[in-house]
Amino acid sequence: MAGYYHDEDLPRFAEVGQNAPGLWEKFSEWYGAVFAEGALSEREKCLIALGVAHAVQCPYCIDAYTQACLEKGSNLEQMSEAVHVASAIRGGASLVHGLQMRNAARKVSM
């Protein structure tokens, strides 16, 4: 059975703009500005993007930002740490919603 994700699709990303070129152009300009050197270096931004890619579970983004991190000079230790940071935040966000469960249970128990 073929999978949903195909690594050969990543280079075709711009095709999503074919039927809405104006919107694609705006997205591309904004995206480029976001990843340009600023208060954070391009390398730091790529590490953040790699962590977020894992948190949102986008295989295309994971592939793209793994490559970008390496190209910007990050090493596997730094990249792994970024993934662990994202995982800790994601896990903590799930756990803190346990307070919602406790609040709902308390209301029902009254």
Short mmCIF file of C-alpha atoms in Angstrom, two decimals, residues 44-84:
data_model
loop_
_atom_site.label_atom_id
_atom_site.label_comp_id
_atom_site.label_asym_id
_atom_site.label_seq_id
_atom_site.Cartn_x
_atom_site.Cartn_y
_atom_site.Cartn_z
CA GLU A 44 18.01 29.80 14.77
CA LYS A 45 14.84 30.24 12.72
CA CYS A 46 15.47 26.93 10.97
CA LEU A 47 15.89 25.18 14.33
CA ILE A 48 12.59 26.68 15.52
CA ALA A 49 10.93 25.59 12.28
CA LEU A 50 12.30 22.06 12.69
CA GLY A 51 10.84 21.84 16.19
CA VAL A 52 7.48 23.19 15.06
CA ALA A 53 7.49 20.80 12.10
CA HIS A 54 7.70 17.91 14.53
CA ALA A 55 5.03 19.39 16.79
CA VAL A 56 2.57 19.77 13.89
CA GLN A 57 3.78 16.47 12.40
CA CYS A 58 4.43 17.70 8.86
CA PRO A 59 6.77 15.24 7.11
CA TYR A 60 7.42 17.69 4.28
CA CYS A 61 8.47 20.38 6.78
CA ILE A 62 10.60 17.90 8.72
CA ASP A 63 12.48 17.01 5.54
CA ALA A 64 12.82 20.62 4.41
CA TYR A 65 13.98 21.98 7.75
CA THR A 66 16.32 19.09 8.47
CA GLN A 67 18.09 20.01 5.25
CA ALA A 68 17.88 23.75 5.97
CA CYS A 69 19.29 23.30 9.48
CA LEU A 70 22.24 21.35 8.12
CA GLU A 71 22.82 23.95 5.39
CA LYS A 72 22.77 26.76 7.99
CA GLY A 73 25.38 25.00 10.10
CA SER A 74 23.35 23.20 12.75
CA ASN A 75 24.47 19.78 13.88
CA LEU A 76 22.48 16.69 14.78
CA GLU A 77 22.82 17.38 18.51
CA GLN A 78 21.28 20.87 18.15
CA MET A 79 18.54 19.58 15.87
CA SER A 80 17.71 16.74 18.25
CA GLU A 81 17.50 19.19 21.13
CA ALA A 82 15.10 21.38 19.13
CA VAL A 83 12.88 18.34 18.54
CA HIS A 84 12.94 17.51 22.26
#
